[in-house]
XYZ file of C-alpha atoms in Angstrom:
707
model
C -1.714 69.144 -54.521
C 0.660 66.982 -52.215
C -0.451 68.801 -49.686
C -4.176 68.104 -50.296
C -3.541 64.713 -50.639
C -1.741 64.597 -47.183
C -4.567 66.353 -45.677
C -7.218 63.888 -46.956
C -4.815 61.036 -46.033
C -4.856 62.323 -42.732
C -8.625 62.811 -42.721
C -9.163 59.209 -44.076
C -7.252 57.847 -41.092
C -8.907 60.384 -38.429
C -12.381 58.979 -39.787
C -11.075 55.080 -39.318
C -9.777 56.060 -35.992
C -12.992 56.923 -35.187
C -15.115 54.766 -36.242
C -12.769 51.839 -34.216
C -13.380 54.011 -31.338
C -17.073 54.130 -31.930
C -16.794 50.366 -32.871
C -14.945 49.812 -29.611
C -17.690 51.267 -27.549
C -20.162 49.639 -29.308
C -18.687 45.977 -28.840
C -18.009 46.911 -25.166
C -21.709 47.943 -24.681
C -22.504 44.363 -26.500
C -20.664 42.273 -24.294
C -21.907 44.225 -21.391
C -25.270 43.441 -22.246
C -24.227 39.756 -23.310
C -22.334 38.978 -19.741
C -24.593 41.243 -17.906
C -21.907 43.557 -16.708
C -23.271 46.652 -14.945
C -26.412 46.061 -17.051
C -29.369 43.761 -16.857
C -28.441 40.806 -19.127
C -30.008 40.911 -22.588
C -29.360 38.977 -25.698
C -31.416 41.402 -27.714
C -29.141 44.703 -26.878
C -26.100 42.542 -27.302
C -26.371 41.318 -30.508
C -27.801 44.906 -31.744
C -24.656 46.399 -30.253
C -22.451 43.801 -31.417
C -23.628 43.853 -34.869
C -22.972 47.642 -35.096
C -19.612 47.052 -33.852
C -18.750 45.066 -36.726
C -20.165 46.766 -39.000
C -18.082 49.911 -38.159
C -14.661 47.481 -37.884
C -15.490 46.273 -40.986
C -15.553 49.769 -42.561
C -12.269 50.905 -40.907
C -11.074 47.611 -42.251
C -11.743 47.770 -45.616
C -9.999 51.307 -45.745
C -6.824 49.425 -44.238
C -7.020 50.068 -40.502
C -4.810 47.219 -38.996
C -6.632 47.427 -35.423
C -10.158 47.244 -36.975
C -8.873 44.398 -39.136
C -7.416 42.711 -36.082
C -10.629 43.314 -34.184
C -12.993 42.066 -37.414
C -10.653 39.012 -37.333
C -11.543 38.292 -33.800
C -15.487 38.635 -34.038
C -15.391 36.293 -36.789
C -13.073 33.651 -35.003
C -15.371 34.072 -32.215
C -18.552 34.396 -33.569
C -19.122 37.529 -32.041
C -21.783 40.092 -33.835
C -21.415 37.662 -36.980
C -21.717 33.729 -37.587
C -18.322 32.380 -36.714
C -16.356 31.996 -40.289
C -12.669 30.944 -39.529
C -11.492 31.807 -42.938
C -12.849 35.264 -42.614
C -11.115 35.476 -39.398
C -7.755 34.351 -41.092
C -8.051 36.636 -43.967
C -8.148 39.531 -41.585
C -5.947 38.554 -39.180
C -3.272 37.985 -42.248
C -4.685 41.709 -43.749
C -3.612 43.107 -40.052
C -0.252 41.184 -39.328
C 1.116 42.171 -42.740
C 0.779 45.586 -41.874
C 3.153 44.466 -38.483
C 0.103 44.442 -35.645
C 1.673 41.781 -33.259
C -1.516 40.782 -31.862
C -3.001 39.645 -35.195
C 0.452 37.791 -36.179
C 0.038 35.925 -32.886
C -3.157 35.125 -33.413
C -2.512 34.079 -36.749
C -0.192 31.784 -36.090
C -2.200 29.951 -33.032
C -5.210 29.724 -36.234
C -2.230 27.636 -38.424
C -0.719 25.588 -35.078
C -3.913 24.718 -33.212
C -7.151 25.621 -35.201
C -9.070 22.575 -36.725
C -10.884 24.817 -39.156
C -8.240 25.679 -41.660
C -5.120 23.694 -42.807
C -2.603 23.038 -40.033
C 0.912 24.485 -40.936
C 3.739 24.479 -38.416
C 5.535 26.616 -40.941
C 3.359 29.167 -41.329
C 2.424 29.054 -37.398
C 6.508 29.783 -36.399
C 6.614 32.319 -39.167
C 4.131 34.473 -37.460
C 4.914 33.603 -34.043
C 8.610 34.748 -34.950
C 6.957 38.331 -36.433
C 5.066 38.736 -33.299
C 7.982 37.469 -30.792
C 10.597 40.086 -32.423
C 8.309 42.916 -31.280
C 8.504 41.868 -27.879
C 4.795 39.716 -27.761
C 5.489 37.688 -24.667
C 2.996 35.225 -25.507
C 4.126 34.618 -28.922
C 7.723 34.400 -27.525
C 6.570 31.602 -25.226
C 4.819 29.864 -28.048
C 8.164 30.019 -30.522
C 9.839 28.295 -27.582
C 7.506 25.290 -27.451
C 7.758 25.331 -31.140
C 11.595 24.906 -30.913
C 11.563 22.586 -28.103
C 8.931 20.104 -30.286
C 10.721 20.794 -33.833
C 7.323 22.068 -35.232
C 8.044 23.823 -37.843
C 11.469 24.397 -37.291
C 14.269 22.357 -36.607
C 14.505 21.056 -32.765
C 16.890 23.415 -30.961
C 16.560 23.690 -26.944
C 19.003 26.722 -27.062
C 16.411 28.766 -29.372
C 13.766 27.501 -27.181
C 15.371 28.377 -23.739
C 16.418 31.903 -25.607
C 12.829 32.829 -26.552
C 11.400 31.725 -23.203
C 13.910 33.716 -21.331
C 12.919 36.904 -23.598
C 9.573 36.553 -22.188
C 10.501 35.269 -18.500
C 12.144 38.201 -17.654
C 8.756 40.451 -18.767
C 7.114 38.592 -16.143
C 5.163 36.022 -18.302
C 4.652 32.930 -15.965
C 4.197 30.351 -18.397
C 7.538 31.291 -19.860
C 8.957 31.303 -16.283
C 7.831 27.804 -15.965
C 8.588 26.762 -19.296
C 12.519 28.079 -18.734
C 12.520 26.634 -15.114
C 12.007 23.083 -17.043
C 15.186 24.018 -19.257
C 17.141 24.757 -16.320
C 15.951 21.513 -14.436
C 16.767 19.239 -17.407
C 19.498 21.151 -18.796
C 17.984 21.268 -22.089
C 19.470 24.410 -24.253
C 21.057 25.808 -21.160
C 23.587 24.530 -18.268
C 21.622 21.876 -16.060
C 20.894 23.962 -12.574
C 18.396 22.694 -9.986
C 18.762 26.071 -7.911
C 18.100 28.160 -11.214
C 14.906 26.062 -11.701
C 13.440 26.091 -8.504
C 14.356 30.230 -8.825
C 12.016 30.388 -11.907
C 9.261 28.020 -10.657
C 9.117 30.262 -7.636
C 8.686 33.250 -9.754
C 5.698 31.594 -11.856
C 4.013 30.252 -8.785
C 3.994 33.314 -6.898
C 1.596 34.032 -9.637
C -0.495 31.433 -9.046
C 0.489 29.180 -11.699
C -0.852 25.802 -10.868
C 1.760 24.175 -12.899
C 4.907 25.640 -11.205
C 3.463 24.965 -7.889
C 3.285 21.490 -8.694
C 6.736 21.270 -9.948
C 7.797 23.584 -7.085
C 6.111 20.569 -5.047
C 8.140 18.054 -6.917
C 11.510 19.685 -6.222
C 10.709 19.582 -2.738
C 9.538 16.036 -2.657
C 12.842 15.369 -4.417
C 15.299 17.702 -2.849
C 16.300 19.133 -6.272
C 17.817 22.501 -5.882
C 16.398 23.057 -2.563
C 16.356 21.032 0.892
C 14.223 18.104 0.562
C 11.025 18.765 2.700
C 8.088 16.749 2.213
C 5.873 19.432 4.359
C 6.876 21.814 1.552
C 5.657 19.783 -1.336
C 2.549 18.952 0.155
C 1.806 22.639 0.598
C 2.553 23.417 -3.287
C 0.783 20.357 -4.298
C -1.982 21.256 -2.335
C -2.365 24.965 -4.038
C -2.128 23.407 -7.129
C -4.529 20.766 -6.369
C -7.090 22.901 -5.119
C -6.961 24.520 -8.400
C -7.768 21.561 -10.182
C -4.432 20.658 -11.366
C -4.576 17.047 -12.080
C -0.981 16.030 -11.327
C -0.833 18.070 -8.343
C -3.761 16.195 -7.353
C -2.256 12.726 -8.156
C 0.984 13.541 -6.522
C -1.087 15.119 -3.177
C -2.738 11.439 -3.216
C 0.358 9.756 -3.363
C 1.864 11.932 -0.204
C -1.327 11.002 1.584
C -1.214 7.167 0.587
C 2.449 7.106 1.936
C 2.192 9.638 4.963
C 4.839 11.819 2.934
C 4.659 15.474 4.673
C 1.190 14.445 5.785
C -0.659 11.998 8.338
C -1.171 9.152 6.396
C -4.754 8.891 4.813
C -5.763 6.220 2.918
C -9.176 8.088 2.595
C -7.497 11.500 1.656
C -5.482 9.613 -0.675
C -8.594 7.943 -2.681
C -10.089 11.199 -2.604
C -7.355 12.909 -4.684
C -6.697 10.112 -6.860
C -10.398 10.428 -7.906
C -10.286 14.014 -8.814
C -7.021 13.430 -11.064
C -8.596 10.475 -12.515
C -12.019 11.785 -13.391
C -9.885 14.552 -15.319
C -8.557 11.346 -17.370
C -5.076 11.632 -15.811
C -3.837 8.031 -16.406
C -1.460 7.629 -13.078
C -4.062 8.609 -10.768
C -6.416 6.280 -12.328
C -3.882 3.405 -11.845
C -3.729 4.699 -8.248
C -7.293 4.759 -7.729
C -7.355 1.093 -9.016
C -4.994 0.255 -6.433
C -6.917 1.807 -3.942
C -9.955 -0.063 -4.777
C -8.103 -3.659 -5.134
C -6.549 -3.067 -1.661
C -9.797 -1.698 0.120
C -7.438 1.595 1.105
C -9.995 4.618 1.576
C -12.691 2.547 -0.627
C -14.740 -0.180 -0.275
C -12.715 -3.154 -1.709
C -14.237 -3.920 -5.050
C -12.156 -5.822 -7.743
C -14.667 -4.360 -10.315
C -13.590 -1.048 -9.679
C -10.162 -2.138 -9.704
C -10.211 -3.271 -13.366
C -12.337 -0.369 -14.343
C -9.729 1.959 -13.341
C -6.713 0.000 -14.460
C -8.253 -0.300 -17.851
C -8.859 3.613 -18.180
C -5.288 3.915 -17.628
C -4.115 1.044 -19.793
C -5.927 2.236 -22.766
C -4.431 5.705 -22.462
C -1.191 3.841 -22.731
C 0.097 3.654 -19.280
C 2.400 0.955 -18.681
C 2.153 0.214 -15.082
C -1.530 0.326 -15.452
C -1.273 -2.170 -18.308
C 0.990 -4.430 -16.455
C -1.740 -4.132 -13.664
C -4.421 -5.092 -16.216
C -2.493 -7.884 -17.015
C -1.869 -9.502 -13.796
C -5.660 -9.099 -13.275
C -6.312 -11.150 -16.279
C -3.523 -13.649 -14.850
C -5.270 -14.515 -11.576
C -8.881 -13.678 -12.737
C -9.242 -10.533 -10.203
C -12.372 -8.714 -11.522
C -12.376 -10.275 -14.589
C -12.644 -14.125 -15.863
C -8.946 -15.445 -16.345
C -7.334 -15.121 -19.482
C -3.704 -15.734 -20.303
C -4.457 -14.497 -23.390
C -5.297 -11.099 -22.603
C -2.226 -11.300 -19.627
C 0.177 -11.545 -22.327
C -1.484 -8.760 -24.541
C -1.237 -6.217 -21.554
C 2.024 -7.242 -20.717
C 3.725 -6.786 -24.065
C 2.179 -3.645 -24.524
C 3.908 -2.189 -21.361
C 6.951 -4.742 -22.162
C 7.201 -2.682 -25.863
C 7.437 0.379 -24.226
C 10.263 -0.801 -22.055
C 8.680 -1.101 -18.618
C 10.844 -3.365 -16.840
C 8.482 -5.376 -14.584
C 5.971 -6.141 -17.507
C 9.236 -7.199 -19.483
C 10.165 -9.633 -16.806
C 5.903 -10.591 -16.166
C 6.058 -11.277 -20.232
C 9.351 -13.373 -19.908
C 7.702 -15.464 -17.026
C 4.795 -16.304 -19.505
C 7.206 -17.726 -22.056
C 8.895 -19.520 -19.723
C 6.305 -21.392 -18.300
C 4.056 -21.218 -21.535
C 1.141 -18.826 -20.218
C -0.994 -17.533 -22.814
C 1.793 -18.206 -25.538
C 3.692 -20.873 -26.728
C 6.441 -21.858 -24.288
C 9.846 -20.482 -25.619
C 12.730 -20.440 -23.033
C 14.767 -18.155 -25.501
C 11.859 -15.764 -25.627
C 11.711 -15.998 -21.703
C 15.554 -14.875 -21.209
C 14.933 -12.440 -24.256
C 12.506 -10.267 -22.194
C 14.719 -11.210 -18.604
C 17.557 -9.535 -20.177
C 15.815 -6.392 -21.545
C 14.925 -5.937 -17.994
C 17.901 -6.920 -16.404
C 19.772 -4.561 -18.522
C 17.808 -1.936 -17.378
C 18.868 -2.700 -13.631
C 15.467 -4.749 -12.271
C 16.348 -6.567 -9.783
C 13.897 -9.459 -10.334
C 14.912 -9.657 -14.122
C 18.599 -10.103 -12.980
C 17.819 -12.678 -10.687
C 15.531 -14.673 -13.429
C 18.393 -14.370 -15.942
C 20.987 -15.548 -13.427
C 18.654 -18.777 -12.942
C 17.899 -19.294 -16.399
C 22.197 -19.229 -16.868
C 22.350 -21.831 -13.732
C 19.823 -24.083 -15.045
C 20.735 -24.008 -18.708
C 17.062 -22.373 -19.249
C 17.138 -20.651 -22.962
C 20.986 -20.113 -22.714
C 24.050 -22.203 -22.528
C 24.242 -23.607 -18.758
C 27.010 -21.096 -17.009
C 27.489 -20.621 -13.382
C 29.648 -17.467 -14.100
C 26.852 -15.635 -15.893
C 24.712 -17.157 -13.241
C 26.652 -15.750 -10.607
C 27.261 -12.327 -12.617
C 23.604 -11.894 -12.554
C 22.782 -13.085 -9.381
C 25.159 -10.796 -7.790
C 23.798 -7.429 -9.404
C 20.227 -8.249 -7.927
C 21.963 -9.174 -4.609
C 23.704 -5.871 -4.349
C 20.379 -4.030 -4.849
C 19.196 -5.991 -1.633
C 16.881 -8.388 -3.356
C 16.587 -11.026 -1.030
C 16.099 -14.172 -3.434
C 19.267 -13.088 -5.454
C 21.281 -13.087 -2.292
C 19.846 -16.436 -1.331
C 20.739 -18.393 -5.054
C 24.268 -16.353 -5.051
C 24.795 -18.050 -1.424
C 24.145 -21.473 -2.926
C 26.344 -20.758 -5.493
C 29.019 -19.784 -2.874
C 28.329 -23.083 -0.889
C 28.870 -25.349 -4.076
C 31.670 -23.177 -5.533
C 29.626 -23.284 -8.926
C 30.861 -20.181 -11.045
C 32.411 -18.800 -7.682
C 35.230 -19.624 -5.403
C 33.607 -21.994 -2.856
C 33.343 -20.367 0.225
C 31.272 -20.969 3.053
C 31.878 -17.519 4.868
C 30.290 -15.699 1.545
C 27.435 -18.347 1.680
C 26.596 -17.551 5.319
C 27.092 -13.371 4.305
C 24.608 -13.738 1.833
C 22.331 -15.856 3.409
C 22.391 -13.116 6.806
C 21.430 -10.417 4.211
C 18.610 -11.947 2.756
C 17.581 -13.886 5.986
C 17.904 -9.986 7.830
C 14.949 -8.660 5.611
C 12.562 -11.425 6.719
C 13.117 -14.256 3.586
C 12.154 -17.060 4.899
C 13.913 -19.236 2.595
C 17.326 -17.450 3.640
C 16.428 -17.939 6.968
C 16.160 -21.925 6.930
C 19.657 -22.303 5.008
C 20.931 -19.680 7.714
C 19.757 -21.930 10.425
C 21.146 -25.105 8.444
C 24.213 -23.486 8.464
C 24.581 -23.135 12.142
C 22.958 -26.402 12.576
C 26.325 -28.144 10.379
C 28.834 -25.724 11.063
C 29.393 -24.321 7.728
C 30.991 -20.704 7.544
C 30.026 -20.272 11.756
C 30.780 -21.853 14.523
C 28.045 -24.765 15.236
C 25.359 -23.663 17.331
C 22.008 -25.543 17.600
C 20.574 -22.746 19.528
C 21.346 -20.045 17.099
C 19.580 -22.556 14.538
C 16.840 -22.957 16.391
C 16.423 -19.167 16.151
C 16.518 -18.750 12.485
C 14.515 -21.861 12.159
C 11.723 -20.827 14.080
C 11.685 -17.254 12.337
C 11.094 -19.128 8.927
C 8.555 -21.613 10.516
C 6.292 -18.887 11.836
C 6.312 -17.645 8.289
C 5.303 -20.928 6.906
C 8.540 -22.517 5.863
C 7.889 -26.368 6.085
C 11.554 -27.166 5.995
C 12.255 -24.820 9.076
C 8.691 -26.238 10.646
C 10.358 -29.478 10.599
C 13.785 -28.536 11.341
C 12.331 -26.861 14.434
C 9.830 -29.283 15.143
C 12.826 -32.101 15.503
C 14.802 -29.649 17.809
C 12.173 -29.596 20.064
C 11.899 -33.435 19.815
C 15.707 -34.052 20.494
C 16.232 -30.674 22.833
C 19.018 -29.767 20.412
C 17.841 -26.259 20.221
C 18.413 -25.997 24.035
C 14.629 -26.988 24.746
C 12.948 -30.010 24.651
C 9.333 -30.148 24.275
C 7.381 -33.132 22.655
C 4.432 -30.677 22.606
C 6.096 -28.053 20.539
C 7.876 -30.691 18.679
C 4.792 -32.576 17.650
C 3.152 -28.723 17.005
C 6.050 -27.699 14.286
C 6.092 -31.402 12.797
C 2.342 -31.043 12.160
C 2.564 -27.769 10.526
C 4.984 -29.238 8.220
C 3.487 -32.225 7.552
C 0.234 -30.735 6.501
C 2.120 -28.722 3.951
C 3.699 -32.177 2.561
C 6.926 -32.120 3.969
C 7.722 -36.131 3.844
C 10.232 -36.046 6.574
C 7.788 -34.122 8.842
C 5.095 -36.623 7.733
C 7.507 -39.549 8.687
C 8.514 -38.290 12.306
C 4.961 -37.513 13.161
C 4.008 -40.844 12.296
C 6.366 -42.070 14.636
C 5.549 -39.716 17.441
C 1.900 -41.461 17.376
C 3.757 -44.599 17.191
C 5.316 -44.045 20.765
C 3.077 -41.295 21.917
C 5.614 -39.000 22.249
C 3.835 -35.314 22.404
C 0.674 -36.914 21.354
C -1.853 -39.747 22.509
C -0.367 -42.864 20.855
C -2.514 -44.153 18.091
C -1.449 -46.758 15.231
C -4.233 -45.689 13.226
C -2.797 -42.049 12.988
C 0.742 -43.186 12.699
C 0.085 -45.540 9.563
C -1.834 -42.521 7.962
C 1.053 -40.281 8.065
C 3.474 -43.144 7.281
C 1.913 -43.398 4.206
C 1.705 -40.189 3.049
C 5.703 -39.904 3.455
C 6.172 -43.280 2.179
C 3.978 -42.500 -1.045
C 6.236 -39.694 -1.442
C 9.101 -42.009 -1.427
C 10.588 -41.135 1.931
C 12.716 -44.447 2.631
C 12.688 -44.271 6.657
C 8.826 -43.919 6.131
C 8.450 -46.857 3.965
C 10.528 -48.848 6.313
C 8.273 -48.063 9.289
C 4.930 -48.537 7.122
C 6.379 -52.005 6.387
C 7.034 -52.457 10.326
C 3.475 -51.377 10.611
C 1.945 -54.069 8.100
C 4.325 -56.702 9.647
C 3.033 -56.354 13.161
C -0.571 -55.118 12.089
C -0.549 -51.925 14.118
C -2.824 -49.397 12.612
C -3.565 -51.465 9.547
C -4.549 -55.112 8.549
C -1.785 -57.129 8.995
C 0.217 -57.952 5.460
C 3.469 -59.368 5.065
C 2.569 -59.182 1.120
C 2.241 -54.971 2.122
C 5.456 -55.392 4.389
C 7.261 -56.750 2.335
C 6.324 -54.267 -0.759
C 7.143 -51.421 1.589
C 10.335 -53.038 2.929
C 11.564 -53.487 -0.771
C 11.022 -49.921 -1.846
C 13.142 -48.469 1.259
C 15.353 -51.053 0.356
C 16.370 -50.102 -2.777
C 16.876 -46.887 -1.315
C 19.664 -48.222 0.164
C 17.818 -48.136 3.770
C 19.736 -50.634 5.684
C 17.123 -51.702 8.075
C 14.709 -52.283 5.240
C 17.190 -54.477 3.397
C 17.704 -56.642 6.580
C 14.082 -57.082 7.062
C 13.475 -57.817 3.318
C 16.339 -60.694 3.895
C 14.131 -62.229 6.907
C 10.930 -62.165 5.061
C 12.972 -64.158 1.958
C 14.489 -66.227 4.752
C 11.082 -67.025 6.407
C 9.021 -66.836 3.270
C 6.623 -64.210 4.847
C 5.091 -62.388 2.136
C 7.323 -63.745 -0.675
C 8.456 -67.219 -1.711
C 11.192 -68.252 0.655
C 14.710 -67.612 -0.750
C 18.125 -67.770 1.184
C 19.756 -66.877 -2.007
C 17.515 -63.540 -1.876
C 17.997 -63.380 1.977
C 21.662 -63.207 1.593
C 21.375 -60.605 -1.137
C 19.870 -58.077 0.977
C 21.752 -58.961 3.979
C 24.859 -58.570 2.182
C 23.529 -55.006 0.834
C 22.731 -54.257 4.350
C 26.262 -55.261 5.972
C 27.993 -53.440 3.563
C 26.622 -50.379 5.238
C 27.832 -51.907 8.323
C 24.453 -53.270 9.657
C 25.393 -55.329 12.338
C 22.685 -57.662 12.520
C 22.919 -58.252 8.883
C 26.297 -59.126 9.233
C 25.332 -61.714 12.257
C 22.506 -63.246 10.026
C 25.119 -63.571 7.279
C 27.430 -65.123 9.618
C 24.651 -67.569 10.713
C 24.108 -68.696 7.151
C 27.615 -68.808 6.560
C 27.784 -71.487 9.665
C 25.444 -73.799 8.523
C 26.331 -74.233 5.045
C 28.394 -77.405 5.761
C 25.426 -78.656 8.014
C 22.394 -78.465 6.115
C 21.132 -76.945 2.715
C 19.982 -73.526 3.473
C 16.476 -74.205 1.871
C 15.474 -76.731 4.537
C 15.728 -74.603 7.756
C 14.001 -75.743 10.624
C 11.475 -73.308 12.489
C 14.337 -73.251 15.194
C 16.750 -72.125 12.427
C 14.285 -69.296 11.054
C 13.702 -67.788 14.516
C 17.108 -66.853 14.973
C 16.434 -64.399 12.105
C 14.526 -61.698 13.751
C 12.922 -58.601 12.233
C 14.630 -55.132 12.999
C 11.922 -52.660 14.867
C 10.617 -49.597 13.852
C 13.682 -46.939 13.461
C 13.152 -44.702 16.515
C 15.896 -42.525 16.295
C 14.107 -40.726 13.366
C 12.193 -39.208 15.859
C 15.033 -37.472 17.278
C 17.526 -36.486 14.614
C 16.353 -34.116 11.771
C 17.425 -35.577 8.217
C 20.743 -33.338 7.030
C 20.718 -30.219 5.122
C 18.149 -30.831 2.270
C 19.166 -30.327 -1.218
C 19.142 -26.699 -3.039
C 15.629 -26.295 -3.968
C 14.521 -24.267 -6.920
C 13.575 -20.913 -6.102
C 10.367 -20.122 -7.912
C 11.046 -17.087 -10.357
C 10.854 -14.035 -9.016
C 7.446 -12.722 -10.985
C 6.209 -9.841 -9.047
C 2.746 -9.240 -7.898
C 2.224 -5.546 -10.008
C -0.597 -4.183 -7.723
C 1.963 -1.823 -6.280
C 1.706 2.289 -6.793
C 4.997 2.880 -8.370
C 6.392 6.192 -7.436
C 6.413 9.170 -9.841
C 8.902 9.723 -12.205
């Protein structure tokens, strides 16, 4: 009897195996007709053979044949020869998996992990991946490694992940090789080793895996585990990019944009950015937006700029969010909106992006799109500064220097300026130099002042060049040299720095820089004057008074003197008073003359004080008053004004002869006006006071390097 049962079982298994073999043959025929392999494509014949194969698989599956159960599950899962029924697929995968069928275990695990047709269960997925992996199933081993990396269905463990990646990698599975390379690159689960990472990436890349080719390109670009080589990087990026790998396309675009390993070509850069961008790659979308903003490789279009920035920003890419915020701030391609500006800066800032944090801080500082809050400004500057972002460090230093949103502290200011300055940030270097100049928060040192101005000036920063020129002009921290000063003034002047334009103009007028030229002098004075530099406006006005470098014109003189006078420039006010006194370029008016003399006199301008005294003595434009005359002459005399001293002496001599209020015309004529102050033409005003450096809010249209 046992022998009979055994024989029946063997016969049954043989029959099942025969059915599976026949079913495989029908399945193959059906697929050939479906795909047109070796036969004419025919959906009718395909369906006929596939249905017969499913019927045979089902008969064998019902009799417990694991291979038939697996193949029947495949048909239900893919809708081949039957309607697609995911639950039936899971049922038959489970039957086969329970019998130890490794492929069924793997497919069942995939259903639990990835399928939208059944309830997800990472725990069940890991269970079946594990069973298949233990049988040496390389795909399951790789998937199990991914689950351990992501903590899906198991407690996260990089060591377990590396273990399973290694199992599959050593059997030649390219994705596992690439994943194991990632472990070595990052030091996750294994001792960090760029060399081993490169070895495994190379193994995977040899099979043509685009992911590994891209990663190998990054290793060559950064010199990680290999000698740095842009050419090798481009080679690997190109291979992956041609296969449609979006990150490789983006990286290749960046190489073309910067000319790294290839001849620079904005056209090629835009081409590869577009290929990746159209696949939804956010970094490439941002890069393509930048191309449109600058017109690099494409026709400039702010609308396209915003379109691509927005696509990337909506995917949460912080750089693009910052760029989109900047577009709203400046009204580039969109209607200007500070509210939208803040919205996008905040999204990027909350992700920890230092540039966005800095820009958001600036919005809070000046109240753009948010209620002004210096405290919030400092908060965001600090977040970015603590990440080492030089502009934020400079801004935070400025807040401490001026007591904006924090308790004023020169020590803290110098600390943050120094951090940014040591990174080479020219504005921070300039601000730090000013602290050394005045000994604020640091020990006063003109040598350190010059050192930091020099660093910033050598980078081409105009304000530092201007300040360095003044150090040479005044002999602060360096030997006094007007010719060296002139070199730096001209460098800054050519960049549009109005103070250096003014100083260069004055040096050309006086010849102090080694070359005297009234034409060059008036050229630079005019440039500065047109930028509303009041000293330049005053001196240009005097050039017109005396015809130095320009054709004499009292009208032009009065025009420029007025511009400076209305800005409170004392010498211009005095000289404009002279114009009104004499009726040169303006309608003669002692009243107006007194008005401008008084404004200058109240700023302790000695000549103006003297002339205002003369007006009171003669009753010109004001009610005659020797008391007021004496008052203003005394103020001028206290400044060492010789003519004022003489006038005071004259009235002192006459006190015992006749009352001062009864002076004769002859007496009054002894009090003469001072003329226009010509010296102003030939001597530049001393070093101007420290000006506030505008906060270092950076335009975010830059295309950031990959990270």
